[in-house]
Amino acid sequence: MGANMPDLSQDQIRAQLESLGFAVFDEDLPEITHRVNALHEALVNLDDPEIDSIEPLPIFWLAEEK
Amino acid sequence: MAIADVITRPAAELSRLLHDGQLSPVELVQGYLERIERFDGVLHSYITICADEALAAARVAEAELAAGGSLGPLHGLPIALKDQLHAKGVRTTAGSKILDVVADEDSTVVARLKEAGAIILGKLNMSEFALGGSVQHAFGTPRNPWDNERQPGGSSSGSGIAVSASLCAAAIGEDTGGSIRSPSAWCGITGIRPTWGRVSRYGLLPSAWSMDTAGPMAKTVEDCSMILKVIAGHDANDQYTSKRPSPEFSPIEDLRGVRVGVIRESVTADVLDTEVKGPLDEALRDLEKAGASIEEVSVPLHPVAGLISNAIADAESAFLHREWLRTRPEDYDFANRRRLLATSLIPAGLYQKAQRFRVLMRRQLMATLEDVDILFSPTQAVPPGKIREDTGLTTKEAVVSQFFGSRSHRSPFNLSGLPAMSVPCGFTSGGLPVGMQLAGRPFDEAMLFQVGHAYQQRTDWHERRPPLEG
C-alpha cells in the first residue's frame, strides 16, 4: 500500500460490507465511507524506520514479570 | 449524625464514620436511594437499582460492624458498578438494547468487593457496549451533573455521574481507550485506569481484550487506592493477571525528589483549549510548590495515539460484534454501528502496522519514564460539550480531527498498558470541571496515588460538588 492510496467510493464500501454479510443502511453509508477513508489514509501515512523489525506483542508486562 | 450532612463526603471518610459507629450502613443506603429517586430522573446514571438487596446487605454489615467484625475499609460502603460487570442475580445490559442477561455468578471484581463487605447498590449507565461515542442511549441519555445539557464523558458515564452527584459512595468503571478517565475529568471526580493485568477481567464484558481494565472511580485518590487494593491481584480465571501484590497507599505530602514530565505534544496551543490550559498550568505550579520538579518531555507519537488505538481497539470490538451487526443492526446506536462497520473493513496490513506502532508508543513512554517518575497531560483537552444528536462526522477530515484527535490524550496509556489517573484540577470560567492526567510506570500505581494525594491535600477541587436540581 502506497502513500497515494485512493479513497474508496460509497459503492465500494457497500460492496465490501455486503461481501462480509453486513447490510448497510443508506443513511449510514456516507459516514462509514469517511471513517474508512480517514483510517486508511492516516495509517498509510504513518511511518517509522524500525517498523519492519518490531514484533507486535500487545501484552507488554509478560516479558517483565518475574 | 444527619445523613444529609455526610452523604456527599468521600468514601474513605464515610468508611471511618461507619467503623466509628457514627454512621449506619442502612442509613447510608437509604440516603443514596433517596438521592437516586430525587436526582436520577434527570441524570440517568443508573440502569438497575438493587434496592432490596442493598438494604439486606446493609443490615448484615451493620450487625457485623457493631459486633467488631470489620472486613476492612469497604465494609458497609455502597458501591455501584458499570453495567459491564456481571453481578450474580442482576441483569447485565452493557447499556444496549441487545444484551439482557442475568449473571449466574459474580465477576471477580464484584466477588472481591463483596468479600470485603462492600454493598452493591446497582448497575450504572454507560455508552453502548463500552464504545465511548454513543449518541443514542437505551436507558436514557446520561447527563453531566455540572450542566445537564452537557456530556458526562464515556463510556463509564453513569459511574462518573453517580460519584459526582453522590448517588453512591464510589463506583467501578472500565477503561479500554479512556472510559474511566474521560468521565472522571468531565464529572469532576478521581478515577484510575490501573496497569493492564492488575485487575481481573473475569466476568467483565469485553470491548478490546488487550486494553480492557476495570478500575475505581471515586471522589478522592485515597478512595481509589482503598478500592484498587481490594479488586487488584492475580485471578486464576484471568490468565493475564499479574501475581504482583496489590498497590499500597503510603501518603506523602512532600514531593521533593519526584520528577514530573509534562508531555509537550499534549499541551500545544493547537490541541489544548484555553479553558483547560489555565487549570493545568495552575496544577503544575501546585505540584512544584509541593516539591516536585517539573520538566518537559517529548512523546512524538502522542498526536496519533487516538488513531492507533482506534485501529486496534475498534477492530477487536468489530470482530466481537460481527454476528449482532449482521442480525440486529437496527438495535445498535447508529454512531456505534457506523464505527464498527467501518473498522470491520480495516486491511490486515494496516492493522498489523497499527500493532507495531503500539509497540513504538510503549517504547517512547518507557524511555521518558526513565527520566521522570510521572507523566502529566490533560485528561480531556476540551471542556465537556453539549449533548449531541449526531456524530458530526460529515467529512474525512472531521473523522481525523474530532474522532482520532480527541482520543489522543488518553490513548497512549491504554495502548501501552500503563496506569493513568484523572484528578480534578479546576474549573472553566463556565463552571465545568477540568482534570489532569497522571501516568506512571507499569504497576507503579503507588506513585500515582502519592502524587495525586499530595496534590489533593493542597487543593480543594475534589471537594466541590455539583449544583443538583431535583
Coordinates of C-alpha atoms in Angstrom, one line a residue:
Chain A
M1 CA 0.0 0.0 0.0
G2 CA 1.5 3.3 -1.0
A3 CA 1.0 6.8 0.3
N4 CA -1.4 7.7 -2.5
M5 CA -4.0 5.1 -1.7
P6 CA -7.2 6.4 -3.3
D7 CA -10.4 7.0 -1.4
L8 CA -12.9 4.2 -1.7
S9 CA -16.3 5.2 -3.0
Q10 CA -19.6 4.6 -1.2
D11 CA -20.5 1.8 -3.7
Q12 CA -17.1 0.1 -3.0
I13 CA -17.7 0.3 0.8
R14 CA -21.2 -1.1 0.4
A15 CA -19.9 -3.9 -1.7
Q16 CA -17.1 -4.8 0.8
L17 CA -19.5 -4.8 3.7
E18 CA -22.1 -6.9 1.9
S19 CA -19.4 -9.4 0.9
L20 CA -18.9 -9.9 4.7
G21 CA -22.6 -10.4 5.3
F22 CA -23.4 -6.9 6.6
A23 CA -26.4 -5.0 5.5
V24 CA -25.8 -1.3 5.1
F25 CA -28.4 1.4 5.9
D26 CA -28.4 4.2 3.3
E27 CA -28.1 6.9 6.0
D28 CA -25.0 5.2 7.4
L29 CA -23.1 4.9 4.2
P30 CA -21.6 8.4 3.9
E31 CA -20.1 8.4 7.5
I32 CA -18.8 4.8 7.2
T33 CA -17.1 5.8 4.0
H34 CA -15.5 8.9 5.6
R35 CA -14.4 6.8 8.5
V36 CA -12.8 4.0 6.3
N37 CA -11.0 6.5 4.1
A38 CA -9.8 8.6 7.1
L39 CA -8.5 5.5 8.9
H40 CA -6.8 4.1 5.8
E41 CA -5.1 7.4 4.8
A42 CA -3.9 8.1 8.3
L43 CA -2.4 4.7 8.8
V44 CA -0.8 4.5 5.4
N45 CA 0.9 7.8 6.1
L46 CA 2.4 6.6 9.4
D47 CA 6.0 5.5 9.0
D48 CA 9.0 4.7 11.1
P49 CA 12.4 3.3 10.2
E50 CA 12.1 0.5 12.8
I51 CA 8.7 -0.7 11.6
D52 CA 9.9 -3.9 10.0
S53 CA 11.9 -5.1 13.0
I54 CA 9.2 -4.8 15.6
E55 CA 7.4 -7.8 17.0
P56 CA 3.9 -6.6 17.8
L57 CA 3.3 -8.2 21.2
P58 CA 0.3 -6.5 22.7
I59 CA 0.8 -7.6 26.3
F60 CA 3.9 -5.9 27.5
W61 CA 4.4 -6.8 31.1
L62 CA 4.6 -10.6 30.5
A63 CA 8.2 -10.0 29.3
E64 CA 9.0 -8.2 32.5
E65 CA 7.2 -10.5 35.0
K66 CA 9.4 -12.4 37.4
Chain B
M1 CA -25.2 12.2 62.7
A2 CA -27.6 13.5 60.0
I3 CA -27.2 11.6 56.8
A4 CA -27.6 14.7 54.7
D5 CA -24.5 16.2 56.3
V6 CA -22.2 13.4 55.3
I7 CA -23.6 11.7 52.3
T8 CA -21.6 13.8 49.8
R9 CA -18.3 13.1 51.6
P10 CA -15.6 10.8 50.1
A11 CA -15.8 7.1 50.6
A12 CA -12.7 7.0 52.9
E13 CA -14.4 9.5 55.3
L14 CA -17.7 7.5 55.2
S15 CA -15.7 4.4 55.9
R16 CA -14.2 5.9 59.0
L17 CA -17.7 7.1 60.2
L18 CA -19.1 3.6 59.6
H19 CA -16.3 2.0 61.6
D20 CA -16.6 4.5 64.4
G21 CA -20.3 3.7 64.7
Q22 CA -21.2 7.2 63.9
L23 CA -22.9 6.2 60.7
S24 CA -25.1 3.2 59.8
P25 CA -24.8 1.3 56.5
V26 CA -28.6 1.0 56.4
E27 CA -29.0 4.8 56.7
L28 CA -26.3 5.3 54.1
V29 CA -28.0 3.0 51.6
Q30 CA -31.4 4.6 52.3
G31 CA -29.7 8.0 51.8
Y32 CA -28.4 7.1 48.4
L33 CA -31.7 5.5 47.4
E34 CA -33.5 8.8 48.3
R35 CA -31.0 10.8 46.3
I36 CA -31.3 8.5 43.3
E37 CA -35.1 8.9 43.4
R38 CA -34.7 12.6 43.6
F39 CA -32.0 13.3 41.1
D40 CA -31.5 10.4 38.7
G41 CA -34.7 11.0 36.7
V42 CA -32.7 13.8 35.0
L43 CA -29.1 12.4 35.3
H44 CA -29.8 8.9 34.1
S45 CA -26.8 7.3 35.8
Y46 CA -28.4 4.1 36.9
I47 CA -29.8 1.2 34.7
T48 CA -30.6 -1.2 37.6
I49 CA -31.1 -0.2 41.2
C50 CA -30.6 -3.1 43.7
A51 CA -32.6 -1.5 46.5
D52 CA -33.8 -4.6 48.3
E53 CA -30.5 -6.5 48.0
A54 CA -28.5 -3.5 49.1
L55 CA -30.7 -2.9 52.2
A56 CA -30.4 -6.5 53.1
A57 CA -26.6 -6.4 52.8
A58 CA -26.5 -3.2 54.7
R59 CA -28.4 -4.8 57.6
V60 CA -25.9 -7.6 57.7
A61 CA -23.0 -5.2 57.5
E62 CA -24.4 -3.1 60.3
A63 CA -24.6 -6.1 62.6
E64 CA -21.1 -7.2 61.7
L65 CA -19.6 -3.8 62.3
A66 CA -21.5 -3.4 65.6
A67 CA -20.0 -6.8 66.7
G68 CA -16.5 -5.5 65.8
G69 CA -16.2 -7.8 62.8
S70 CA -14.9 -5.4 60.2
L71 CA -13.9 -6.9 56.9
G72 CA -11.8 -3.9 56.0
P73 CA -12.4 -0.3 54.9
L74 CA -15.0 -1.1 52.3
H75 CA -17.2 -2.8 54.8
G76 CA -20.7 -1.2 54.7
L77 CA -19.9 1.1 51.8
P78 CA -22.5 1.2 48.9
I79 CA -20.7 0.9 45.6
A80 CA -22.2 0.9 42.1
L81 CA -21.0 -1.0 39.0
K82 CA -20.7 0.0 35.4
D83 CA -23.2 -2.3 33.7
Q84 CA -20.4 -4.2 32.0
L85 CA -19.5 -6.3 35.1
H86 CA -21.5 -9.3 36.0
A87 CA -23.1 -9.5 39.4
K88 CA -24.8 -12.7 40.4
G89 CA -28.6 -12.4 40.0
V90 CA -28.6 -9.0 38.5
R91 CA -29.1 -8.3 34.8
T92 CA -26.2 -7.0 32.6
T93 CA -27.1 -4.9 29.6
A94 CA -23.8 -3.1 28.7
G95 CA -26.1 -0.1 28.0
S96 CA -27.6 -1.8 25.0
K97 CA -30.9 -2.9 23.6
I98 CA -29.3 -6.1 22.5
L99 CA -27.8 -7.7 25.7
D100 CA -30.1 -8.6 28.6
V101 CA -28.7 -11.5 30.7
V102 CA -28.9 -12.3 34.4
A103 CA -25.5 -13.4 35.6
D104 CA -25.3 -16.7 37.5
E105 CA -22.0 -15.8 39.2
D106 CA -20.1 -12.7 40.2
S107 CA -17.3 -11.2 38.2
T108 CA -14.0 -11.4 40.1
V109 CA -14.1 -7.7 40.8
V110 CA -17.6 -8.0 42.3
A111 CA -16.8 -11.1 44.3
R112 CA -13.8 -9.3 45.8
L113 CA -15.9 -6.2 46.6
K114 CA -18.5 -8.4 48.4
E115 CA -15.8 -10.4 50.2
A116 CA -14.5 -7.0 51.5
G117 CA -18.0 -6.2 52.8
A118 CA -19.0 -3.6 50.1
I119 CA -22.6 -3.3 49.3
I120 CA -23.6 -3.4 45.6
L121 CA -26.1 -0.6 45.1
G122 CA -26.8 -1.1 41.4
K123 CA -25.6 -1.1 37.8
L124 CA -24.7 2.1 36.1
N125 CA -25.5 3.5 32.7
M126 CA -22.7 3.5 30.0
S127 CA -22.1 4.1 26.4
E128 CA -23.4 1.2 24.4
F129 CA -21.1 -1.8 24.7
A130 CA -18.4 0.5 26.3
L131 CA -17.7 2.0 22.9
G132 CA -17.5 5.6 24.1
G133 CA -19.0 7.8 21.5
S134 CA -22.7 6.7 21.7
V135 CA -25.3 9.2 20.6
Q136 CA -28.4 7.1 21.4
H137 CA -28.7 5.6 24.8
A138 CA -31.1 2.7 25.5
F139 CA -31.5 3.6 29.2
G140 CA -31.8 7.4 28.9
T141 CA -29.2 10.0 28.0
P142 CA -26.6 10.3 30.8
R143 CA -26.2 14.0 31.7
N144 CA -23.3 15.9 33.3
P145 CA -24.2 16.8 36.9
W146 CA -22.4 20.2 36.5
D147 CA -24.5 21.1 33.5
N148 CA -27.4 18.9 32.5
E149 CA -27.1 20.0 28.8
R150 CA -23.6 18.7 28.6
Q151 CA -22.0 15.2 28.1
P152 CA -20.6 13.5 31.1
G153 CA -17.9 11.7 29.1
G154 CA -17.8 8.0 28.4
S155 CA -18.0 5.1 28.3
S156 CA -18.3 4.8 32.1
S157 CA -20.8 7.7 32.0
G158 CA -23.1 6.6 34.8
S159 CA -20.1 5.8 37.1
G160 CA -18.8 9.4 36.7
I161 CA -22.2 10.9 37.2
A162 CA -23.2 8.8 40.2
V163 CA -20.0 9.5 42.1
S164 CA -20.1 13.2 41.3
A165 CA -23.7 13.6 42.3
S166 CA -23.2 11.4 45.4
L167 CA -25.6 8.7 44.3
C168 CA -23.2 6.1 45.6
A169 CA -20.0 6.1 47.8
A170 CA -17.8 5.1 44.8
A171 CA -18.1 3.2 41.6
I172 CA -16.3 0.8 39.4
G173 CA -15.7 1.8 35.8
E174 CA -14.0 0.2 32.9
D175 CA -11.4 1.7 30.6
T176 CA -10.5 0.5 27.2
G177 CA -9.5 3.7 25.5
G178 CA -10.1 6.3 28.2
S179 CA -13.5 5.2 29.6
I180 CA -12.7 5.7 33.2
R181 CA -10.6 8.8 32.8
S182 CA -12.8 10.7 30.4
P183 CA -16.0 10.8 32.6
S184 CA -13.8 11.3 35.7
A185 CA -12.4 14.5 34.2
W186 CA -15.7 15.9 32.9
C187 CA -17.7 15.0 36.1
G188 CA -15.0 16.4 38.4
I189 CA -14.0 13.1 40.2
T190 CA -10.9 11.0 40.6
G191 CA -10.6 7.8 38.5
I192 CA -7.7 5.4 37.8
R193 CA -7.1 3.1 34.9
P194 CA -4.8 0.5 36.6
T195 CA -1.9 -1.2 34.8
W196 CA -3.3 -3.8 32.3
G197 CA -3.0 -7.1 34.1
R198 CA -3.6 -5.6 37.6
V199 CA -7.3 -6.3 37.8
S200 CA -9.1 -9.5 36.6
R201 CA -11.3 -9.2 33.6
Y202 CA -13.2 -12.4 34.5
G203 CA -16.9 -11.5 34.3
L204 CA -16.2 -8.2 32.5
L205 CA -17.9 -8.0 29.1
P206 CA -15.0 -7.5 26.6
S207 CA -14.6 -4.5 24.4
A208 CA -11.0 -4.9 23.3
W209 CA -9.3 -7.7 25.2
S210 CA -5.8 -6.3 25.2
M211 CA -6.8 -2.9 26.6
D212 CA -9.8 -3.6 28.8
T213 CA -9.4 -3.0 32.5
A214 CA -11.8 -2.3 35.4
G215 CA -10.8 0.4 37.9
P216 CA -12.2 2.6 40.7
M217 CA -13.9 5.9 40.2
A218 CA -14.4 8.0 43.4
K219 CA -14.1 11.4 45.0
T220 CA -10.5 11.2 46.0
V221 CA -7.2 9.5 45.4
E222 CA -7.5 7.9 48.8
D223 CA -10.9 6.4 47.9
C224 CA -9.5 5.0 44.7
S225 CA -6.5 3.4 46.4
M226 CA -8.7 1.8 49.0
I227 CA -10.8 0.2 46.3
L228 CA -8.0 -0.8 44.0
K229 CA -6.3 -2.6 46.8
V230 CA -9.3 -4.9 47.1
I231 CA -10.1 -5.6 43.5
A232 CA -6.4 -6.0 42.3
G233 CA -4.5 -9.2 42.2
H234 CA -4.0 -12.5 40.5
D235 CA -7.0 -14.4 39.5
A236 CA -6.8 -18.0 38.1
N237 CA -9.8 -17.1 35.9
D238 CA -7.8 -14.5 34.0
Q239 CA -4.5 -15.9 32.8
Y240 CA -3.1 -12.4 32.2
T241 CA -3.5 -11.1 35.8
S242 CA -0.2 -10.3 37.4
K243 CA 0.9 -12.0 40.6
R244 CA 2.4 -8.8 42.0
P245 CA 1.0 -7.7 45.3
S246 CA -1.8 -5.0 45.3
P247 CA -0.6 -1.4 45.4
E248 CA -0.2 0.1 48.9
F249 CA -1.3 3.6 49.8
S250 CA 1.6 5.4 51.5
P251 CA 0.6 9.0 51.6
I252 CA 3.3 11.7 51.5
E253 CA 2.9 15.5 51.5
D254 CA 6.4 16.4 50.4
L255 CA 7.0 15.8 46.7
R256 CA 10.7 16.7 46.8
G257 CA 12.6 14.2 44.6
V258 CA 9.5 13.5 42.4
R259 CA 10.1 14.3 38.8
V260 CA 7.0 15.2 36.8
G261 CA 7.3 15.2 33.0
V262 CA 4.8 17.3 31.1
I263 CA 4.1 15.7 27.7
R264 CA 5.0 18.6 25.3
E265 CA 2.7 17.3 22.5
S266 CA -0.3 17.3 24.8
V267 CA -0.2 20.9 25.8
T268 CA 0.4 22.7 22.5
A269 CA -1.9 25.6 21.6
D270 CA -3.4 23.7 18.7
V271 CA -4.7 20.8 20.8
L272 CA -5.5 22.4 24.2
D273 CA -8.5 24.6 24.9
T274 CA -7.5 27.8 26.8
E275 CA -10.2 27.0 29.4
V276 CA -8.4 23.8 30.2
K277 CA -4.9 25.2 29.9
G278 CA -5.4 27.6 32.8
P279 CA -6.2 25.0 35.4
L280 CA -3.5 22.7 34.1
D281 CA -0.9 25.4 34.5
E282 CA -2.1 26.1 38.0
A283 CA -1.9 22.4 38.8
L284 CA 1.7 22.3 37.7
R285 CA 2.5 25.3 39.9
D286 CA 0.8 23.5 42.9
L287 CA 2.9 20.3 42.2
E288 CA 6.0 22.4 42.1
K289 CA 5.1 24.1 45.4
A290 CA 4.7 20.6 46.9
G291 CA 8.3 20.0 46.0
A292 CA 8.1 18.2 42.7
S293 CA 10.4 19.1 39.9
I294 CA 8.7 19.9 36.6
E295 CA 10.2 19.3 33.2
E296 CA 9.0 18.9 29.6
V297 CA 9.3 15.6 27.8
S298 CA 8.5 14.6 24.3
V299 CA 6.4 11.7 23.1
P300 CA 6.4 12.2 19.4
L301 CA 3.7 9.6 18.7
H302 CA 1.3 11.2 21.2
P303 CA -0.7 13.0 18.4
V304 CA -1.5 9.8 16.6
A305 CA -2.3 7.7 19.7
G306 CA -6.0 8.0 19.1
L307 CA -5.6 6.8 15.5
I308 CA -3.6 3.8 16.5
S309 CA -5.9 3.0 19.4
N310 CA -9.0 3.2 17.2
A311 CA -7.5 0.9 14.6
I312 CA -6.7 -1.8 17.1
A313 CA -9.5 -1.5 19.7
D314 CA -12.3 -0.9 17.3
A315 CA -11.1 -3.7 15.1
E316 CA -11.2 -6.0 18.1
S317 CA -14.7 -4.7 19.0
A318 CA -16.0 -5.1 15.5
F319 CA -15.0 -8.7 15.5
L320 CA -16.8 -9.3 18.8
H321 CA -19.9 -7.7 17.4
R322 CA -19.9 -9.3 14.0
E323 CA -22.9 -11.6 14.5
W324 CA -25.2 -8.9 16.1
L325 CA -24.1 -6.4 13.4
R326 CA -25.4 -8.9 10.8
T327 CA -28.6 -9.9 12.6
R328 CA -29.6 -6.9 14.7
P329 CA -28.0 -3.8 13.1
E330 CA -31.1 -1.7 13.8
D331 CA -30.8 -2.3 17.5
Y332 CA -27.4 -0.5 17.7
D333 CA -26.8 3.1 18.4
F334 CA -26.3 4.4 14.9
A335 CA -23.0 6.0 15.8
N336 CA -21.6 2.8 17.1
R337 CA -23.0 0.8 14.1
R338 CA -21.2 3.1 11.7
R339 CA -18.0 2.9 13.7
L340 CA -18.0 -0.8 14.0
L341 CA -18.8 -1.4 10.3
A342 CA -16.1 0.9 9.3
T343 CA -13.4 -0.9 11.3
S344 CA -14.7 -4.2 10.1
L345 CA -13.0 -3.2 6.8
I346 CA -9.6 -2.4 8.1
P347 CA -7.0 -4.2 5.9
A348 CA -4.8 -6.7 7.7
G349 CA -1.7 -4.8 6.6
L350 CA -2.8 -1.6 8.3
Y351 CA -3.9 -3.4 11.4
Q352 CA -0.5 -5.0 11.6
K353 CA 1.1 -1.6 11.2
A354 CA -1.0 -0.2 14.0
Q355 CA 0.1 -3.0 16.3
R356 CA 3.7 -2.2 15.5
F357 CA 3.2 1.4 16.2
R358 CA 1.6 0.4 19.5
V359 CA 5.0 -1.1 20.5
L360 CA 6.8 2.1 19.4
M361 CA 4.4 4.1 21.6
R362 CA 5.2 1.9 24.6
R363 CA 8.9 2.4 23.9
Q364 CA 8.6 6.2 23.7
L365 CA 6.7 6.3 27.0
M366 CA 9.0 3.9 28.8
A367 CA 12.0 5.9 27.6
T368 CA 10.5 9.1 29.1
L369 CA 9.8 7.2 32.4
E370 CA 13.5 6.5 32.8
D371 CA 14.0 10.3 33.2
V372 CA 10.8 11.2 35.2
D373 CA 8.5 9.5 37.7
I374 CA 5.2 10.7 36.4
L375 CA 3.9 11.9 33.1
F376 CA 1.5 14.9 33.2
S377 CA -1.1 15.8 30.5
P378 CA -4.7 16.9 30.2
T379 CA -7.2 14.1 30.6
Q380 CA -9.5 15.9 28.2
A381 CA -8.2 18.8 26.1
V382 CA -11.6 20.5 25.9
P383 CA -14.4 21.1 28.4
P384 CA -17.5 18.8 28.1
G385 CA -19.5 19.6 25.0
K386 CA -23.2 19.8 24.6
I387 CA -25.1 16.5 24.4
R388 CA -25.2 15.5 20.7
E389 CA -27.9 14.3 18.4
D390 CA -25.5 13.3 15.6
T391 CA -21.8 12.4 15.3
G392 CA -20.9 15.4 13.1
L393 CA -18.5 13.2 11.1
T394 CA -19.5 14.5 7.7
T395 CA -16.1 14.6 6.1
K396 CA -12.9 12.5 6.2
E397 CA -11.1 15.5 7.9
A398 CA -13.7 15.6 10.6
V399 CA -13.0 12.0 11.4
V400 CA -9.3 12.7 11.8
S401 CA -9.7 15.9 13.9
Q402 CA -12.8 15.0 16.0
F403 CA -12.6 11.3 16.4
F404 CA -8.9 10.3 16.3
G405 CA -7.6 13.6 17.7
S406 CA -9.9 13.8 20.8
R407 CA -8.7 10.3 21.9
S408 CA -5.0 11.0 21.6
H409 CA -4.7 12.4 25.2
R410 CA -5.8 9.1 26.8
S411 CA -4.8 6.5 24.2
P412 CA -1.1 6.5 24.8
F413 CA -1.6 4.7 28.1
N414 CA -4.2 2.2 27.1
L415 CA -2.1 1.3 24.1
S416 CA 0.9 0.8 26.4
G417 CA -0.8 -0.9 29.3
L418 CA 0.4 1.8 31.8
P419 CA -1.5 3.1 34.8
A420 CA -3.1 6.6 34.4
M421 CA -5.3 8.6 36.7
S422 CA -7.5 11.6 36.2
V423 CA -7.5 14.1 39.1
P424 CA -9.8 17.2 39.4
C425 CA -7.7 20.3 39.0
G426 CA -10.0 23.2 38.5
F427 CA -13.0 24.6 36.5
T428 CA -13.6 26.5 33.4
S429 CA -15.0 30.0 33.5
G430 CA -18.4 28.4 32.9
G431 CA -18.1 26.2 36.0
L432 CA -17.2 22.9 34.2
P433 CA -14.7 20.5 35.7
V434 CA -11.1 20.1 34.4
G435 CA -9.0 17.0 35.0
M436 CA -5.3 16.4 34.9
Q437 CA -3.9 13.0 33.9
L438 CA -1.0 11.5 35.8
A439 CA 0.5 8.4 34.3
G440 CA 3.3 6.2 35.6
R441 CA 5.5 3.1 35.2
P442 CA 3.9 -0.3 34.9
F443 CA 2.5 -1.5 38.2
D444 CA 3.5 1.8 39.9
E445 CA 0.0 3.0 40.9
A446 CA 1.5 3.7 44.3
M447 CA 3.4 6.7 42.8
L448 CA 0.3 8.0 41.1
F449 CA -1.5 7.8 44.5
Q450 CA 1.3 9.6 46.3
V451 CA 1.4 12.5 43.9
G452 CA -2.3 12.7 43.4
H453 CA -3.0 12.6 47.2
A454 CA -0.3 15.2 47.9
Y455 CA -2.0 17.4 45.3
Q456 CA -5.4 16.9 46.9
Q457 CA -4.0 17.8 50.3
R458 CA -3.1 21.2 48.9
T459 CA -6.2 21.9 46.8
D460 CA -10.0 21.6 47.2
W461 CA -11.2 20.9 43.7
H462 CA -12.1 17.3 44.7
E463 CA -14.3 18.8 47.5
R464 CA -16.6 20.8 45.1
R465 CA -20.0 19.3 44.5
P466 CA -22.3 19.9 41.5
P467 CA -25.4 22.1 41.9
L468 CA -28.1 19.5 41.5
E469 CA -31.7 20.2 40.8
G470 CA -34.4 17.7 41.8

